[in-house]
mmCIF file of C-alpha atoms in Angstrom:
data_model
loop_
_atom_site.group_PDB
_atom_site.id
_atom_site.type_symbol
_atom_site.label_atom_id
_atom_site.label_comp_id
_atom_site.label_asym_id
_atom_site.label_seq_id
_atom_site.Cartn_x
_atom_site.Cartn_y
_atom_site.Cartn_z
ATOM 1 C CA UNK A 25 18.683 -14.386 -28.155
ATOM 2 C CA UNK A 26 18.380 -10.939 -26.098
ATOM 3 C CA UNK A 27 15.025 -11.425 -26.407
ATOM 4 C CA UNK A 28 14.537 -15.018 -25.151
ATOM 5 C CA UNK A 29 17.054 -14.348 -21.950
ATOM 6 C CA UNK A 30 14.310 -11.388 -21.089
ATOM 7 C CA UNK A 31 11.410 -14.046 -21.706
ATOM 8 C CA UNK A 32 13.223 -16.111 -19.490
ATOM 9 C CA UNK A 33 14.243 -13.504 -17.048
ATOM 10 C CA UNK A 34 10.723 -12.426 -16.759
ATOM 11 C CA UNK A 35 9.179 -16.185 -16.180
ATOM 12 C CA UNK A 36 11.694 -16.963 -13.747
ATOM 13 C CA UNK A 37 10.801 -14.030 -11.772
ATOM 14 C CA UNK A 38 7.080 -14.897 -12.208
ATOM 15 C CA UNK A 39 7.825 -18.654 -10.245
ATOM 16 C CA UNK A 40 10.135 -16.772 -7.785
ATOM 17 C CA UNK A 41 7.036 -14.575 -6.855
ATOM 18 C CA UNK A 42 4.822 -18.080 -6.863
ATOM 19 C CA UNK A 43 6.963 -20.074 -4.589
ATOM 20 C CA UNK A 44 9.612 -17.809 -2.869
ATOM 21 C CA UNK A 45 12.200 -20.434 -2.504
ATOM 22 C CA UNK A 46 14.917 -18.212 -3.829
ATOM 23 C CA UNK A 47 16.085 -20.489 -6.235
ATOM 24 C CA UNK A 48 14.349 -18.791 -9.365
ATOM 25 C CA UNK A 49 15.350 -15.244 -8.289
ATOM 26 C CA UNK A 50 18.977 -16.695 -8.944
ATOM 27 C CA UNK A 51 18.129 -17.691 -12.281
ATOM 28 C CA UNK A 52 16.801 -14.750 -13.404
ATOM 29 C CA UNK A 53 19.475 -12.923 -12.401
ATOM 30 C CA UNK A 54 21.471 -15.306 -14.546
ATOM 31 C CA UNK A 55 19.422 -14.804 -17.132
ATOM 32 C CA UNK A 56 19.285 -11.277 -16.609
ATOM 33 C CA UNK A 57 23.225 -11.196 -16.954
ATOM 34 C CA UNK A 58 23.037 -13.686 -19.935
ATOM 35 C CA UNK A 59 20.873 -10.713 -21.901
ATOM 36 C CA UNK A 60 23.854 -8.415 -21.139
ATOM 37 C CA UNK A 61 26.521 -10.718 -22.778
ATOM 38 C CA UNK A 62 24.130 -11.224 -25.873
ATOM 39 C CA UNK A 63 23.887 -7.703 -26.334
ATOM 40 C CA UNK A 64 27.651 -7.260 -26.300
ATOM 41 C CA UNK A 65 28.466 -10.709 -28.213
ATOM 42 C CA UNK A 66 25.345 -11.606 -29.720
ATOM 43 C CA UNK A 67 27.185 -15.014 -31.601
ATOM 44 C CA UNK A 68 28.665 -16.159 -28.491
ATOM 45 C CA UNK A 69 25.707 -18.129 -26.970
ATOM 46 C CA UNK A 70 27.622 -20.652 -25.573
ATOM 47 C CA UNK A 71 29.358 -17.623 -22.928
ATOM 48 C CA UNK A 72 26.151 -16.215 -22.461
ATOM 49 C CA UNK A 73 25.066 -19.392 -20.878
ATOM 50 C CA UNK A 74 28.133 -20.132 -18.795
ATOM 51 C CA UNK A 75 27.589 -16.334 -17.517
ATOM 52 C CA UNK A 76 23.906 -17.546 -16.873
ATOM 53 C CA UNK A 77 24.811 -20.569 -14.771
ATOM 54 C CA UNK A 78 27.632 -18.879 -13.447
ATOM 55 C CA UNK A 79 25.585 -15.942 -12.374
ATOM 56 C CA UNK A 80 22.544 -18.081 -11.090
ATOM 57 C CA UNK A 81 24.760 -20.649 -8.979
ATOM 58 C CA UNK A 82 26.698 -18.147 -7.102
ATOM 59 C CA UNK A 83 23.827 -16.655 -6.432
ATOM 60 C CA UNK A 84 22.528 -19.714 -5.017
ATOM 61 C CA UNK A 85 25.927 -20.567 -3.189
ATOM 62 C CA UNK A 86 26.803 -16.967 -1.909
ATOM 63 C CA UNK A 87 23.792 -15.055 -1.900
ATOM 64 C CA UNK A 88 20.761 -17.417 -0.641
ATOM 65 C CA UNK A 89 22.125 -18.730 2.398
ATOM 66 C CA UNK A 90 22.047 -15.281 3.712
ATOM 67 C CA UNK A 91 18.992 -14.731 2.548
ATOM 68 C CA UNK A 92 17.549 -17.556 3.879
ATOM 69 C CA UNK A 93 18.709 -16.586 7.550
ATOM 70 C CA UNK A 94 18.311 -13.086 7.142
ATOM 71 C CA UNK A 95 14.044 -14.343 6.518
ATOM 72 C CA UNK A 96 14.619 -17.127 9.458
ATOM 73 C CA UNK A 97 15.347 -14.538 12.193
ATOM 74 C CA UNK A 98 12.685 -14.501 14.464
ATOM 75 C CA UNK A 99 11.845 -11.815 17.008
ATOM 76 C CA UNK A 100 9.919 -13.028 20.092
ATOM 77 C CA UNK A 101 6.902 -14.393 19.262
ATOM 78 C CA UNK A 102 4.890 -16.796 17.267
ATOM 79 C CA UNK A 103 6.177 -16.600 13.684
ATOM 80 C CA UNK A 104 2.644 -17.214 11.617
ATOM 81 C CA UNK A 105 2.874 -19.470 8.651
ATOM 82 C CA UNK A 106 -0.492 -19.496 6.767
ATOM 83 C CA UNK A 107 -3.233 -17.809 6.380
ATOM 84 C CA UNK A 108 -6.541 -18.687 9.009
ATOM 85 C CA UNK A 109 -4.684 -22.302 10.369
ATOM 86 C CA UNK A 110 -1.213 -20.362 10.770
ATOM 87 C CA UNK A 111 -2.888 -18.092 12.964
ATOM 88 C CA UNK A 112 -3.541 -20.334 16.112
ATOM 89 C CA UNK A 113 -1.260 -19.974 18.592
ATOM 90 C CA UNK A 114 -0.155 -16.378 17.271
ATOM 91 C CA UNK A 115 0.291 -13.182 20.223
ATOM 92 C CA UNK A 116 -1.947 -10.613 19.713
ATOM 93 C CA UNK A 117 -3.469 -7.205 21.769
ATOM 94 C CA UNK A 118 -6.931 -6.445 22.242
ATOM 95 C CA UNK A 119 -7.826 -3.261 20.922
ATOM 96 C CA UNK A 120 -10.806 -2.725 22.856
ATOM 97 C CA UNK A 121 -12.977 -5.007 24.867
ATOM 98 C CA UNK A 122 -13.019 -8.545 23.600
ATOM 99 C CA UNK A 123 -16.351 -10.539 25.011
ATOM 100 C CA UNK A 124 -18.263 -13.306 23.811
ATOM 101 C CA UNK A 125 -20.793 -11.935 21.015
ATOM 102 C CA UNK A 126 -17.933 -11.039 18.858
ATOM 103 C CA UNK A 127 -18.117 -6.814 19.736
ATOM 104 C CA UNK A 128 -14.507 -7.317 20.319
ATOM 105 C CA UNK A 129 -11.269 -6.462 18.192
ATOM 106 C CA UNK A 130 -7.725 -7.454 18.511
ATOM 107 C CA UNK A 131 -4.591 -6.339 16.857
ATOM 108 C CA UNK A 132 -2.881 -9.251 15.605
ATOM 109 C CA UNK A 133 0.390 -9.043 12.633
ATOM 110 C CA UNK A 134 -0.747 -5.378 11.865
ATOM 111 C CA UNK A 135 -4.263 -5.749 11.695
ATOM 112 C CA UNK A 136 -7.278 -5.458 13.074
ATOM 113 C CA UNK A 137 -9.465 -8.272 13.149
ATOM 114 C CA UNK A 138 -13.114 -9.207 15.139
ATOM 115 C CA UNK A 139 -12.468 -11.471 18.269
ATOM 116 C CA UNK A 140 -14.333 -13.737 20.204
ATOM 117 C CA UNK A 141 -13.226 -15.225 24.233
ATOM 118 C CA UNK A 142 -12.478 -18.876 24.224
ATOM 119 C CA UNK A 143 -14.227 -19.040 27.625
ATOM 120 C CA UNK A 144 -16.874 -16.723 27.429
ATOM 121 C CA UNK A 145 -14.497 -14.214 30.110
ATOM 122 C CA UNK A 146 -14.190 -10.352 29.791
ATOM 123 C CA UNK A 147 -10.528 -9.440 28.009
ATOM 124 C CA UNK A 148 -9.976 -5.642 29.219
ATOM 125 C CA UNK A 149 -8.515 -3.586 26.287
ATOM 126 C CA UNK A 150 -4.781 -3.952 25.892
ATOM 127 C CA UNK A 151 -4.665 -7.276 26.880
ATOM 128 C CA UNK A 152 -1.628 -10.032 25.589
ATOM 129 C CA UNK A 153 -3.493 -12.781 23.951
ATOM 130 C CA UNK A 154 -3.324 -15.974 22.130
ATOM 131 C CA UNK A 155 -5.582 -17.380 19.035
ATOM 132 C CA UNK A 156 -6.854 -20.627 19.958
ATOM 133 C CA UNK A 157 -9.415 -20.802 16.559
ATOM 134 C CA UNK A 158 -10.079 -19.047 13.770
ATOM 135 C CA UNK A 159 -13.760 -18.897 11.740
ATOM 136 C CA UNK A 160 -14.222 -17.716 8.916
ATOM 137 C CA UNK A 161 -12.135 -13.638 9.981
ATOM 138 C CA UNK A 162 -13.201 -13.730 13.508
ATOM 139 C CA UNK A 163 -10.305 -14.986 16.085
ATOM 140 C CA UNK A 164 -11.339 -17.312 19.333
ATOM 141 C CA UNK A 165 -8.999 -16.147 21.992
ATOM 142 C CA UNK A 166 -7.815 -16.135 25.577
ATOM 143 C CA UNK A 167 -5.973 -13.842 27.359
ATOM 144 C CA UNK A 168 -1.910 -14.767 27.398
ATOM 145 C CA UNK A 169 -0.251 -15.615 30.887
ATOM 146 C CA UNK A 170 2.615 -13.490 29.984
ATOM 147 C CA UNK A 171 3.591 -9.713 30.131
ATOM 148 C CA UNK A 172 3.051 -8.231 26.609
ATOM 149 C CA UNK A 173 6.144 -6.000 26.880
ATOM 150 C CA UNK A 174 7.888 -9.262 26.846
ATOM 151 C CA UNK A 175 6.498 -9.915 23.644
ATOM 152 C CA UNK A 176 6.959 -6.514 21.999
#
């Protein structure tokens, strides 16, 4: 029965890594606890099941809200969801001069992206910008009105 609980634990960890909803992880913790009980008391399957359900329930009720609250806290700026479409509205900082010809770069979310200006104007280095469109891996940006120091 130990092997069954360990396999269930691994499957639930895989589900959690795929969905990141913080439910399956607590099921995995319950399965791991049940595997430990199965090593100590292999014939007490009902006790193993109660331990699995109890640990999973305690995690969802007491720990998950804390984790969710921590992830929900945001600093100033825009929280970015998704990959490309979610970048629209995100704020970045120009690394070098950004023009219409895609020779400029913007630092956004810890990465450097190719960038062009939305209106064809020239945006100097170290200027706060807002992403207005994404084409492939090139950002279309406009200068932000807000001061960058307020965003960092």
